[in-house]
Amino acid sequence: MSRGEATMNLDEFLSYMDSSKEIVAGSPVHQCMHRLAQEAMQLTAQLNSCYHTNEEIVALMRKITGRPIDDSFALFPPFYTDCGKNLKIGKNVFFNSGVKIQDQGGVTIEDGVLIGHNVVIATLDHSLDPDHRGNMIPAPIHIGQNVWIGANATICRGVTIGDGAVIAAGAVVTTDVPENTVFGGVPAKAIKNI
């Protein structure tokens, strides 16, 4: 463990990530990110390795996120995250098999959200500068109440999805989605109002 890593605690890390500042490769923030990823991989390996009751899944998700998870949460493994500690999940949320969440930049999932097979939620981009490609830029994702995200959709950094919206299967969402609309395509665009 490096000196920089030892000096950054979880609260400091989350505060930095919530600032949306660039993360310099090899910095104390990046080292802390790596340590949290190792912890998340250990816990998701437990979650994905064998059958668990829903109560056991909820208990493991509480360990993964370090936050309260309501007993109404449901998940069909496997589930993957490379952090977990910046993920907030509301009540009556369902993750189908293969959901992947990169939550370092912050992911909030409100009540009643349904997330389909193999959905990717990613809060980080790499620097466009080839000399600093290892640097990362975080931005939070907010998914409103009663959103349905179809199978194989990708939600990109900085996106807010409004209450009641539907994201079509296979969509790549790069811009905010108004409430009660259906978005689909690559990149995703409005298809219709609900």
PDB file of C-alpha atoms in Angstrom:
ATOM      1  CA  MET A   1       0.000   0.000   0.000  1.00  0.00           C
ATOM      2  CA  SER A   2       1.452   3.352  -0.993  1.00  0.00           C
ATOM      3  CA  ARG A   3       1.614   6.344   1.286  1.00  0.00           C
ATOM      4  CA  GLY A   4      -0.938   8.271  -0.835  1.00  0.00           C
ATOM      5  CA  GLU A   5      -3.417   5.400  -0.717  1.00  0.00           C
ATOM      6  CA  ALA A   6      -3.102   5.096   3.057  1.00  0.00           C
ATOM      7  CA  THR A   7      -3.975   8.768   3.522  1.00  0.00           C
ATOM      8  CA  MET A   8      -7.196   8.792   1.449  1.00  0.00           C
ATOM      9  CA  ASN A   9     -10.241   7.453   3.256  1.00  0.00           C
ATOM     10  CA  LEU A  10     -13.611   6.591   1.720  1.00  0.00           C
ATOM     11  CA  ASP A  11     -15.244   9.934   2.583  1.00  0.00           C
ATOM     12  CA  GLU A  12     -12.353  11.841   0.989  1.00  0.00           C
ATOM     13  CA  PHE A  13     -12.537   9.613  -2.084  1.00  0.00           C
ATOM     14  CA  LEU A  14     -16.299  10.083  -2.487  1.00  0.00           C
ATOM     15  CA  SER A  15     -15.958  13.839  -2.016  1.00  0.00           C
ATOM     16  CA  TYR A  16     -13.306  13.980  -4.744  1.00  0.00           C
ATOM     17  CA  MET A  17     -15.384  11.813  -7.098  1.00  0.00           C
ATOM     18  CA  ASP A  18     -18.468  13.965  -6.508  1.00  0.00           C
ATOM     19  CA  SER A  19     -16.450  17.043  -7.557  1.00  0.00           C
ATOM     20  CA  SER A  20     -16.177  15.645 -11.134  1.00  0.00           C
ATOM     21  CA  LYS A  21     -12.466  16.621 -11.192  1.00  0.00           C
ATOM     22  CA  GLU A  22     -10.098  14.659 -13.413  1.00  0.00           C
ATOM     23  CA  ILE A  23      -8.439  11.664 -11.760  1.00  0.00           C
ATOM     24  CA  VAL A  24      -4.737  11.560 -12.598  1.00  0.00           C
ATOM     25  CA  ALA A  25      -3.425   8.062 -13.268  1.00  0.00           C
ATOM     26  CA  GLY A  26      -1.282   6.877 -10.349  1.00  0.00           C
ATOM     27  CA  SER A  27      -2.520   9.602  -7.982  1.00  0.00           C
ATOM     28  CA  PRO A  28      -3.755   8.874  -4.441  1.00  0.00           C
ATOM     29  CA  VAL A  29      -7.339   9.055  -5.756  1.00  0.00           C
ATOM     30  CA  HIS A  30      -6.530   6.510  -8.457  1.00  0.00           C
ATOM     31  CA  GLN A  31      -4.798   4.255  -5.913  1.00  0.00           C
ATOM     32  CA  CYS A  32      -7.837   4.426  -3.609  1.00  0.00           C
ATOM     33  CA  MET A  33     -10.042   3.606  -6.606  1.00  0.00           C
ATOM     34  CA  HIS A  34      -7.926   0.512  -7.251  1.00  0.00           C
ATOM     35  CA  ARG A  35      -8.204  -0.616  -3.612  1.00  0.00           C
ATOM     36  CA  LEU A  36     -12.001  -0.203  -3.660  1.00  0.00           C
ATOM     37  CA  ALA A  37     -12.146  -2.145  -6.933  1.00  0.00           C
ATOM     38  CA  GLN A  38     -10.322  -5.080  -5.302  1.00  0.00           C
ATOM     39  CA  GLU A  39     -12.846  -5.100  -2.443  1.00  0.00           C
ATOM     40  CA  ALA A  40     -15.763  -4.937  -4.906  1.00  0.00           C
ATOM     41  CA  MET A  41     -14.348  -7.814  -6.961  1.00  0.00           C
ATOM     42  CA  GLN A  42     -14.061  -9.985  -3.839  1.00  0.00           C
ATOM     43  CA  LEU A  43     -17.666  -9.300  -2.827  1.00  0.00           C
ATOM     44  CA  THR A  44     -19.138  -9.665  -6.323  1.00  0.00           C
ATOM     45  CA  ALA A  45     -17.256 -12.968  -6.686  1.00  0.00           C
ATOM     46  CA  GLN A  46     -19.087 -14.179  -3.559  1.00  0.00           C
ATOM     47  CA  LEU A  47     -22.398 -12.928  -4.940  1.00  0.00           C
ATOM     48  CA  ASN A  48     -21.887 -14.560  -8.340  1.00  0.00           C
ATOM     49  CA  SER A  49     -20.301 -17.859  -7.259  1.00  0.00           C
ATOM     50  CA  CYS A  50     -23.370 -19.796  -6.143  1.00  0.00           C
ATOM     51  CA  TYR A  51     -27.096 -19.607  -5.413  1.00  0.00           C
ATOM     52  CA  HIS A  52     -28.220 -17.089  -2.785  1.00  0.00           C
ATOM     53  CA  THR A  53     -31.631 -16.323  -1.348  1.00  0.00           C
ATOM     54  CA  ASN A  54     -32.908 -12.788  -1.897  1.00  0.00           C
ATOM     55  CA  GLU A  55     -32.125 -12.016   1.755  1.00  0.00           C
ATOM     56  CA  GLU A  56     -28.505 -13.102   1.203  1.00  0.00           C
ATOM     57  CA  ILE A  57     -28.299 -11.016  -1.983  1.00  0.00           C
ATOM     58  CA  VAL A  58     -29.558  -7.933  -0.136  1.00  0.00           C
ATOM     59  CA  ALA A  59     -27.009  -8.523   2.647  1.00  0.00           C
ATOM     60  CA  LEU A  60     -24.168  -8.806   0.097  1.00  0.00           C
ATOM     61  CA  MET A  61     -25.350  -5.663  -1.705  1.00  0.00           C
ATOM     62  CA  ARG A  62     -25.241  -3.809   1.620  1.00  0.00           C
ATOM     63  CA  LYS A  63     -21.589  -4.875   1.975  1.00  0.00           C
ATOM     64  CA  ILE A  64     -20.795  -3.965  -1.640  1.00  0.00           C
ATOM     65  CA  THR A  65     -22.321  -0.478  -1.362  1.00  0.00           C
ATOM     66  CA  GLY A  66     -21.646   0.191   2.318  1.00  0.00           C
ATOM     67  CA  ARG A  67     -25.153   1.670   2.401  1.00  0.00           C
ATOM     68  CA  PRO A  68     -28.643   0.607   3.436  1.00  0.00           C
ATOM     69  CA  ILE A  69     -30.390  -1.491   0.771  1.00  0.00           C
ATOM     70  CA  ASP A  70     -34.122  -1.996   1.208  1.00  0.00           C
ATOM     71  CA  ASP A  71     -35.413  -5.562   1.604  1.00  0.00           C
ATOM     72  CA  SER A  72     -37.544  -4.972  -1.530  1.00  0.00           C
ATOM     73  CA  PHE A  73     -34.391  -4.934  -3.717  1.00  0.00           C
ATOM     74  CA  ALA A  74     -34.043  -7.928  -6.064  1.00  0.00           C
ATOM     75  CA  LEU A  75     -31.218  -9.075  -8.327  1.00  0.00           C
ATOM     76  CA  PHE A  76     -30.606 -12.020 -10.646  1.00  0.00           C
ATOM     77  CA  PRO A  77     -26.820 -12.644 -10.644  1.00  0.00           C
ATOM     78  CA  PRO A  78     -24.320 -12.193 -12.020  1.00  0.00           C
ATOM     79  CA  PHE A  79     -23.817  -8.557 -11.037  1.00  0.00           C
ATOM     80  CA  TYR A  80     -20.617  -6.573 -11.502  1.00  0.00           C
ATOM     81  CA  THR A  81     -19.265  -3.333 -10.075  1.00  0.00           C
ATOM     82  CA  ASP A  82     -15.730  -2.026  -9.828  1.00  0.00           C
ATOM     83  CA  CYS A  83     -16.464   0.188  -6.824  1.00  0.00           C
ATOM     84  CA  GLY A  84     -19.905  -0.100  -5.222  1.00  0.00           C
ATOM     85  CA  LYS A  85     -19.308   2.593  -2.625  1.00  0.00           C
ATOM     86  CA  ASN A  86     -20.810   5.418  -4.727  1.00  0.00           C
ATOM     87  CA  LEU A  87     -23.995   3.511  -5.627  1.00  0.00           C
ATOM     88  CA  LYS A  88     -27.345   4.500  -4.059  1.00  0.00           C
ATOM     89  CA  ILE A  89     -30.357   2.224  -4.650  1.00  0.00           C
ATOM     90  CA  GLY A  90     -33.988   3.015  -3.801  1.00  0.00           C
ATOM     91  CA  LYS A  91     -36.884   0.708  -2.919  1.00  0.00           C
ATOM     92  CA  ASN A  92     -38.484  -1.870  -5.233  1.00  0.00           C
ATOM     93  CA  VAL A  93     -35.513  -1.878  -7.611  1.00  0.00           C
ATOM     94  CA  PHE A  94     -34.730  -4.917  -9.788  1.00  0.00           C
ATOM     95  CA  PHE A  95     -31.468  -5.765 -11.579  1.00  0.00           C
ATOM     96  CA  ASN A  96     -31.700  -8.552 -14.160  1.00  0.00           C
ATOM     97  CA  SER A  97     -28.790 -10.851 -14.930  1.00  0.00           C
ATOM     98  CA  GLY A  98     -25.488  -9.337 -16.065  1.00  0.00           C
ATOM     99  CA  VAL A  99     -25.913  -5.719 -14.915  1.00  0.00           C
ATOM    100  CA  LYS A 100     -22.559  -3.875 -14.806  1.00  0.00           C
ATOM    101  CA  ILE A 101     -22.231  -0.628 -12.864  1.00  0.00           C
ATOM    102  CA  GLN A 102     -19.113   1.555 -12.835  1.00  0.00           C
ATOM    103  CA  ASP A 103     -20.196   3.854 -10.020  1.00  0.00           C
ATOM    104  CA  GLN A 104     -17.051   5.763  -9.039  1.00  0.00           C
ATOM    105  CA  GLY A 105     -18.571   8.999 -10.359  1.00  0.00           C
ATOM    106  CA  GLY A 106     -21.818   8.360  -8.463  1.00  0.00           C
ATOM    107  CA  VAL A 107     -24.947   6.439  -9.450  1.00  0.00           C
ATOM    108  CA  THR A 108     -28.348   7.124  -7.908  1.00  0.00           C
ATOM    109  CA  ILE A 109     -31.160   4.706  -8.748  1.00  0.00           C
ATOM    110  CA  GLU A 110     -34.544   5.860  -7.446  1.00  0.00           C
ATOM    111  CA  ASP A 111     -37.527   3.749  -6.349  1.00  0.00           C
ATOM    112  CA  GLY A 112     -39.234   1.340  -8.752  1.00  0.00           C
ATOM    113  CA  VAL A 113     -36.442   1.097 -11.352  1.00  0.00           C
ATOM    114  CA  LEU A 114     -36.195  -2.026 -13.527  1.00  0.00           C
ATOM    115  CA  ILE A 115     -32.821  -2.712 -15.157  1.00  0.00           C
ATOM    116  CA  GLY A 116     -32.640  -5.344 -17.906  1.00  0.00           C
ATOM    117  CA  HIS A 117     -30.097  -7.987 -18.855  1.00  0.00           C
ATOM    118  CA  ASN A 118     -26.515  -6.855 -19.503  1.00  0.00           C
ATOM    119  CA  VAL A 119     -27.132  -3.141 -18.948  1.00  0.00           C
ATOM    120  CA  VAL A 120     -23.968  -1.053 -18.521  1.00  0.00           C
ATOM    121  CA  ILE A 121     -23.995   2.085 -16.354  1.00  0.00           C
ATOM    122  CA  ALA A 122     -20.648   3.897 -16.636  1.00  0.00           C
ATOM    123  CA  THR A 123     -19.664   7.100 -14.807  1.00  0.00           C
ATOM    124  CA  LEU A 124     -16.079   7.447 -16.098  1.00  0.00           C
ATOM    125  CA  ASP A 125     -14.483   8.542 -19.356  1.00  0.00           C
ATOM    126  CA  HIS A 126     -10.776   8.530 -20.128  1.00  0.00           C
ATOM    127  CA  SER A 127      -8.941  11.697 -21.133  1.00  0.00           C
ATOM    128  CA  LEU A 128      -9.022  12.434 -24.854  1.00  0.00           C
ATOM    129  CA  ASP A 129      -5.405  13.648 -24.621  1.00  0.00           C
ATOM    130  CA  PRO A 130      -3.325  10.653 -25.782  1.00  0.00           C
ATOM    131  CA  ASP A 131      -0.476  11.677 -23.471  1.00  0.00           C
ATOM    132  CA  HIS A 132      -2.837  11.423 -20.482  1.00  0.00           C
ATOM    133  CA  ARG A 133      -5.170   8.633 -21.660  1.00  0.00           C
ATOM    134  CA  GLY A 134      -4.919   6.884 -18.274  1.00  0.00           C
ATOM    135  CA  ASN A 135      -6.571   9.861 -16.565  1.00  0.00           C
ATOM    136  CA  MET A 136     -10.305   9.596 -15.929  1.00  0.00           C
ATOM    137  CA  ILE A 137     -13.144  12.110 -15.765  1.00  0.00           C
ATOM    138  CA  PRO A 138     -16.106  11.168 -13.523  1.00  0.00           C
ATOM    139  CA  ALA A 139     -19.675  12.444 -13.755  1.00  0.00           C
ATOM    140  CA  PRO A 140     -22.743  11.173 -11.876  1.00  0.00           C
ATOM    141  CA  ILE A 141     -25.692   9.278 -13.334  1.00  0.00           C
ATOM    142  CA  HIS A 142     -29.181   9.763 -11.903  1.00  0.00           C
ATOM    143  CA  ILE A 143     -31.992   7.340 -12.773  1.00  0.00           C
ATOM    144  CA  GLY A 144     -35.426   8.619 -11.731  1.00  0.00           C
ATOM    145  CA  GLN A 145     -38.374   6.755 -10.265  1.00  0.00           C
ATOM    146  CA  ASN A 146     -40.106   3.960 -12.187  1.00  0.00           C
ATOM    147  CA  VAL A 147     -37.606   3.965 -15.063  1.00  0.00           C
ATOM    148  CA  TRP A 148     -37.327   0.826 -17.194  1.00  0.00           C
ATOM    149  CA  ILE A 149     -33.958   0.220 -18.885  1.00  0.00           C
ATOM    150  CA  GLY A 150     -34.076  -2.471 -21.564  1.00  0.00           C
ATOM    151  CA  ALA A 151     -31.535  -5.237 -22.128  1.00  0.00           C
ATOM    152  CA  ASN A 152     -28.055  -4.350 -23.389  1.00  0.00           C
ATOM    153  CA  ALA A 153     -28.529  -0.589 -22.995  1.00  0.00           C
ATOM    154  CA  THR A 154     -25.564   1.594 -22.026  1.00  0.00           C
ATOM    155  CA  ILE A 155     -25.987   4.682 -19.839  1.00  0.00           C
ATOM    156  CA  CYS A 156     -23.014   7.066 -20.164  1.00  0.00           C
ATOM    157  CA  ARG A 157     -21.474   9.426 -17.609  1.00  0.00           C
ATOM    158  CA  GLY A 158     -23.337  12.545 -16.585  1.00  0.00           C
ATOM    159  CA  VAL A 159     -26.773  11.378 -17.775  1.00  0.00           C
ATOM    160  CA  THR A 160     -30.017  11.997 -15.888  1.00  0.00           C
ATOM    161  CA  ILE A 161     -33.010   9.837 -16.797  1.00  0.00           C
ATOM    162  CA  GLY A 162     -36.327  11.392 -15.789  1.00  0.00           C
ATOM    163  CA  ASP A 163     -39.081   9.668 -13.822  1.00  0.00           C
ATOM    164  CA  GLY A 164     -41.162   7.148 -15.766  1.00  0.00           C
ATOM    165  CA  ALA A 165     -38.866   7.045 -18.814  1.00  0.00           C
ATOM    166  CA  VAL A 166     -38.132   3.902 -20.831  1.00  0.00           C
ATOM    167  CA  ILE A 167     -34.742   3.178 -22.403  1.00  0.00           C
ATOM    168  CA  ALA A 168     -35.104   0.785 -25.335  1.00  0.00           C
ATOM    169  CA  ALA A 169     -33.021  -2.366 -25.555  1.00  0.00           C
ATOM    170  CA  GLY A 170     -29.570  -1.744 -27.013  1.00  0.00           C
ATOM    171  CA  ALA A 171     -29.747   2.041 -26.650  1.00  0.00           C
ATOM    172  CA  VAL A 172     -26.633   4.090 -25.911  1.00  0.00           C
ATOM    173  CA  VAL A 173     -27.739   7.033 -23.769  1.00  0.00           C
ATOM    174  CA  THR A 174     -25.372  10.017 -23.966  1.00  0.00           C
ATOM    175  CA  THR A 175     -27.774  12.878 -23.118  1.00  0.00           C
ATOM    176  CA  ASP A 176     -30.409  13.532 -20.471  1.00  0.00           C
ATOM    177  CA  VAL A 177     -33.753  11.795 -20.940  1.00  0.00           C
ATOM    178  CA  PRO A 178     -36.935  13.743 -20.082  1.00  0.00           C
ATOM    179  CA  GLU A 179     -39.486  12.103 -17.817  1.00  0.00           C
ATOM    180  CA  ASN A 180     -42.165   9.872 -19.360  1.00  0.00           C
ATOM    181  CA  THR A 181     -40.414   9.452 -22.708  1.00  0.00           C
ATOM    182  CA  VAL A 182     -39.102   6.451 -24.628  1.00  0.00           C
ATOM    183  CA  PHE A 183     -35.491   6.787 -25.854  1.00  0.00           C
ATOM    184  CA  GLY A 184     -33.771   4.347 -28.193  1.00  0.00           C
ATOM    185  CA  GLY A 185     -31.004   3.982 -30.754  1.00  0.00           C
ATOM    186  CA  VAL A 186     -27.298   4.733 -30.971  1.00  0.00           C
ATOM    187  CA  PRO A 187     -26.948   7.420 -29.825  1.00  0.00           C
ATOM    188  CA  ALA A 188     -30.331   7.322 -28.103  1.00  0.00           C
ATOM    189  CA  LYS A 189     -32.973   9.822 -29.190  1.00  0.00           C
ATOM    190  CA  ALA A 190     -36.591  10.449 -28.236  1.00  0.00           C
ATOM    191  CA  ILE A 191     -38.960   7.965 -29.874  1.00  0.00           C
ATOM    192  CA  LYS A 192     -42.244   8.945 -28.228  1.00  0.00           C
ATOM    193  CA  ASN A 193     -43.906  10.309 -25.135  1.00  0.00           C
ATOM    194  CA  ILE A 194     -45.646   8.011 -22.676  1.00  0.00           C
TER     195      ILE A 194
END
